Coordinates of C-alpha atoms in Angstrom, one line a residue:
X1 CA -8.2 -31.0 -21.4
X2 CA -8.4 -33.9 -19.2
X3 CA -8.7 -32.8 -14.7
X4 CA -5.6 -33.6 -13.8
X5 CA -4.4 -31.2 -16.1
X6 CA -6.7 -28.0 -15.3
X7 CA -4.7 -25.9 -13.3
X8 CA -6.1 -24.3 -9.9
X9 CA -7.2 -21.0 -9.2
X10 CA -7.1 -20.2 -5.4
X11 CA -8.5 -17.4 -4.0
X12 CA -7.5 -16.1 -0.8
X13 CA -10.3 -14.8 2.1
X14 CA -10.6 -11.7 4.3
X15 CA -7.5 -10.1 4.8
X16 CA -5.0 -13.4 3.7
X17 CA -2.1 -12.6 0.7
X18 CA -1.7 -15.9 -1.4
X19 CA 0.7 -16.8 0.9
X20 CA -2.3 -18.7 2.6
X21 CA -1.6 -21.2 0.1
X22 CA 1.7 -21.8 -0.3
X23 CA 1.2 -25.1 2.3
X24 CA -1.0 -25.9 -0.2
X25 CA 0.7 -26.2 -3.0
X26 CA 4.0 -27.4 -1.2
X27 CA 1.8 -30.9 -1.1
X28 CA 0.8 -30.7 -5.3
X29 CA 2.8 -32.7 -8.2
X30 CA 4.9 -30.0 -9.8
X31 CA 2.9 -30.3 -12.7
X32 CA 0.0 -29.1 -11.3
X33 CA -0.2 -25.7 -11.9
X34 CA -1.5 -23.4 -9.6
X35 CA -2.3 -19.8 -9.1
X36 CA -3.0 -17.7 -6.1
X37 CA -4.6 -14.4 -6.3
X38 CA -5.5 -12.4 -2.6
X39 CA -8.8 -9.7 -3.1
X40 CA -7.4 -6.9 -3.8
X41 CA -9.4 -4.9 -6.5
X42 CA -13.2 -4.8 -6.7
X43 CA -15.9 -2.7 -4.8
X44 CA -18.3 -5.6 -4.7
X45 CA -17.9 -9.3 -5.4
X46 CA -18.9 -9.6 -8.5
X47 CA -16.4 -6.3 -9.8
X48 CA -13.7 -9.1 -7.6
X49 CA -14.9 -12.0 -9.8
X50 CA -14.9 -10.1 -12.9
X51 CA -11.1 -8.5 -12.4
X52 CA -10.2 -12.2 -11.3
X53 CA -11.2 -13.6 -14.3
X54 CA -9.9 -11.4 -17.2
X55 CA -6.5 -12.5 -15.4
X56 CA -7.2 -16.8 -14.8
X57 CA -6.5 -19.7 -17.5
X58 CA -9.3 -20.1 -20.4
X59 CA -10.8 -23.1 -18.1
X60 CA -9.7 -24.3 -14.7
X61 CA -10.8 -25.4 -11.3
X62 CA -11.6 -22.6 -9.1
X63 CA -11.3 -22.5 -4.9
X64 CA -12.1 -19.8 -3.1
X65 CA -11.3 -19.7 1.2
X66 CA -13.9 -17.2 3.2
X67 CA -14.5 -14.8 1.6
X68 CA -12.7 -16.1 -1.6
X69 CA -15.5 -18.8 -1.2
X70 CA -18.6 -15.3 -2.4
X71 CA -16.1 -14.6 -4.9
X72 CA -15.6 -17.6 -6.4
X73 CA -19.6 -18.3 -6.1
X74 CA -20.3 -15.1 -8.3
X75 CA -17.2 -16.2 -11.3
X76 CA -18.5 -19.3 -11.7
X77 CA -21.6 -18.2 -12.0
X78 CA -20.8 -15.1 -14.4
X79 CA -18.3 -17.3 -16.1
X80 CA -19.6 -21.1 -16.6
X81 CA -17.9 -21.8 -19.2
X82 CA -14.3 -20.5 -17.4
X83 CA -15.2 -23.4 -14.3
X84 CA -15.1 -26.8 -15.0
X85 CA -15.0 -27.0 -10.9
X86 CA -15.8 -25.1 -7.6
X87 CA -13.8 -25.9 -4.5
X88 CA -15.9 -23.6 -1.8
X89 CA -14.1 -23.2 1.5
X90 CA -15.2 -22.5 4.8
X91 CA -17.8 -20.0 3.7
X92 CA -21.2 -19.0 3.4
X93 CA -24.4 -17.6 1.6
X94 CA -24.4 -15.4 4.6
X95 CA -24.5 -11.5 4.6
X96 CA -22.5 -9.9 7.5
X97 CA -25.0 -9.2 10.2
X98 CA -25.8 -5.5 11.6
X99 CA -23.5 -6.7 14.6
X100 CA -21.0 -7.9 12.4
X101 CA -21.4 -4.7 10.1
X102 CA -21.0 -2.0 13.0
X103 CA -17.9 -3.9 14.7
X104 CA -15.9 -4.5 11.0
X105 CA -17.1 -0.1 10.7
X106 CA -15.2 0.2 14.0
X107 CA -12.8 -0.8 13.3
X108 CA -12.7 1.2 10.2
X109 CA -12.2 4.2 12.5
X110 CA -9.7 2.9 14.5
X111 CA -7.4 2.1 12.2
X112 CA -8.0 5.0 10.4
X113 CA -6.0 6.9 12.8
X114 CA -3.8 4.8 13.3
X115 CA -0.6 3.0 11.7
X116 CA -1.9 -0.5 10.3
X117 CA 0.1 -3.5 11.7
X118 CA -2.1 -6.2 11.0
X119 CA -5.7 -7.9 12.4
X120 CA -5.5 -8.0 16.0
X121 CA -4.6 -11.4 17.9
X122 CA -8.1 -11.9 19.0
X123 CA -9.5 -11.6 15.9
X124 CA -7.2 -14.3 14.3
X125 CA -7.2 -16.5 17.7
X126 CA -11.5 -17.1 16.8
X127 CA -10.1 -18.7 13.2
X128 CA -8.5 -21.5 14.5
X129 CA -9.0 -24.4 16.7
X130 CA -8.1 -24.0 20.4
X131 CA -5.0 -25.8 20.0
X132 CA -3.5 -23.4 18.1
X133 CA -4.4 -19.9 19.7
X134 CA -0.4 -20.3 20.8
X135 CA 0.7 -21.4 17.9
X136 CA 2.8 -17.9 17.9
X137 CA 4.1 -18.9 14.2
X138 CA 0.7 -19.5 12.7
X139 CA -0.7 -16.0 14.3
X140 CA 2.4 -13.9 13.1
X141 CA 2.1 -15.5 9.7
X142 CA -1.5 -14.3 9.4
X143 CA -1.1 -11.6 10.4
X144 CA 1.6 -10.6 8.4
X145 CA -0.4 -11.3 5.1
X146 CA -2.9 -8.5 6.8
X147 CA -0.4 -6.2 7.5
X148 CA 1.2 -7.2 3.5
X149 CA -1.9 -6.0 2.0
X150 CA -2.5 -3.1 3.9
X151 CA -5.3 -0.9 5.6
X152 CA -6.7 0.2 1.7
X153 CA -7.6 -3.2 1.3
X154 CA -9.1 -3.9 4.6
X155 CA -11.3 -0.7 4.0
X156 CA -12.2 -2.5 0.8
X157 CA -13.2 -5.9 2.9
X158 CA -14.9 -5.1 5.4
X159 CA -17.2 -2.5 3.0
X160 CA -18.7 -5.8 0.9
X161 CA -22.5 -6.2 0.3
X162 CA -22.1 -10.6 1.1
X163 CA -25.6 -10.2 -0.1
X164 CA -26.2 -13.8 -2.6
X165 CA -28.0 -12.5 -5.5
X166 CA -32.0 -15.2 -6.3
X167 CA -30.7 -15.3 -9.8
X168 CA -27.1 -16.9 -9.0
X169 CA -27.4 -20.3 -10.2
X170 CA -23.9 -22.4 -10.3
X171 CA -23.7 -25.3 -12.3
X172 CA -20.6 -26.9 -12.6
X173 CA -19.7 -29.6 -10.2
X174 CA -19.2 -28.4 -6.5
X175 CA -17.0 -29.2 -3.5
X176 CA -17.6 -27.6 0.2
X177 CA -15.1 -28.3 2.7
X178 CA -16.1 -27.3 6.5
X179 CA -14.2 -27.6 9.4
X180 CA -15.7 -29.7 12.6
X181 CA -13.7 -26.5 14.2
X182 CA -15.0 -23.3 12.7
X183 CA -15.7 -21.2 15.1
X184 CA -16.8 -18.6 12.1
X185 CA -18.8 -20.7 10.1
X186 CA -21.8 -23.0 11.8
X187 CA -22.9 -26.7 10.7
X188 CA -26.2 -24.2 9.6
X189 CA -24.1 -22.1 7.0
X190 CA -22.8 -25.5 5.2
X191 CA -25.8 -27.1 4.6
X192 CA -27.4 -23.9 3.4
X193 CA -24.2 -23.2 0.8
X194 CA -24.6 -27.3 -0.2
X195 CA -28.7 -26.7 -0.7
X196 CA -28.2 -24.1 -2.8
X197 CA -26.0 -25.3 -5.3
X198 CA -27.6 -28.9 -7.1
X199 CA -25.6 -31.8 -6.5
X200 CA -22.9 -30.3 -4.3
X201 CA -21.2 -32.2 -2.0
X202 CA -19.9 -31.8 1.2
X203 CA -16.9 -33.0 3.1
X204 CA -15.7 -32.2 7.2
X205 CA -12.5 -31.8 7.6
X206 CA -11.3 -32.6 11.5
X207 CA -9.1 -30.9 13.5
X208 CA -9.3 -27.5 12.4
X209 CA -10.5 -24.1 12.9
X210 CA -11.6 -21.9 10.0
X211 CA -7.9 -21.3 8.9
X212 CA -8.2 -25.1 7.4
X213 CA -5.1 -24.2 4.4
X214 CA -3.0 -23.6 7.2
X215 CA -4.1 -25.9 9.8
X216 CA -4.9 -28.5 7.6
X217 CA -3.2 -28.3 4.3
X218 CA -2.3 -32.3 3.3
X219 CA -6.0 -32.8 4.3
X220 CA -7.4 -30.1 1.8
X221 CA -4.6 -30.8 -0.8
X222 CA -5.6 -34.2 -0.8
X223 CA -10.0 -34.1 -0.5
X224 CA -8.9 -32.0 -3.2
X225 CA -7.4 -33.7 -5.5
X226 CA -9.4 -36.5 -5.4
X227 CA -12.8 -35.1 -6.1
X228 CA -11.6 -32.9 -9.1
X229 CA -9.8 -36.7 -10.4
X230 CA -13.4 -38.3 -10.0
X231 CA -15.9 -35.3 -10.5
X232 CA -14.1 -33.1 -13.3
X233 CA -14.0 -34.6 -16.5

């Protein structure tokens, strides 16, 4: 199947649902098939990958954002014949630091006794470029995605072990997309990811924080389309 005919399967990140990709899909031609998934099932990264693989097309371009990038890497390693090309957006090889894990556990403990109303404003702002810190529509959209997913998904995603097995190998063409103003993922993390995957290409997106699919959807769509046409024959 020609690369331009392959469906895209887009995996959302931490406490983000399928609507993360709405603006990306809106910039694609009508004939491009796209399936968008949130990470609601599975107690491990591998189990999440298996769950996605059960229902995704037989062969696809697999696109993972942030936490979705961890799952996409696992899926590409576990089901190499199913993934014609891998796109990793604003993601990393690194597991949570002890401080990050403790913060997640503390948040879970607080939220366990409350009616979960979504991720807090302070946490959301850290994912955006500075000039979007007062974009109330964007902030509300991100909070609403997390609220729709709910506390059980928050608990499941927060407790995931993000460590990468040494044996995990990616054989398909791979594109890594990073944001110049990402406060969540450092340039060193992007270089580590590129070094881990043979012949992976790295592209930097200007004027975006961590939330590239929301902050620069047109640029993101164009980058992926051009790369697929060139590399995923």
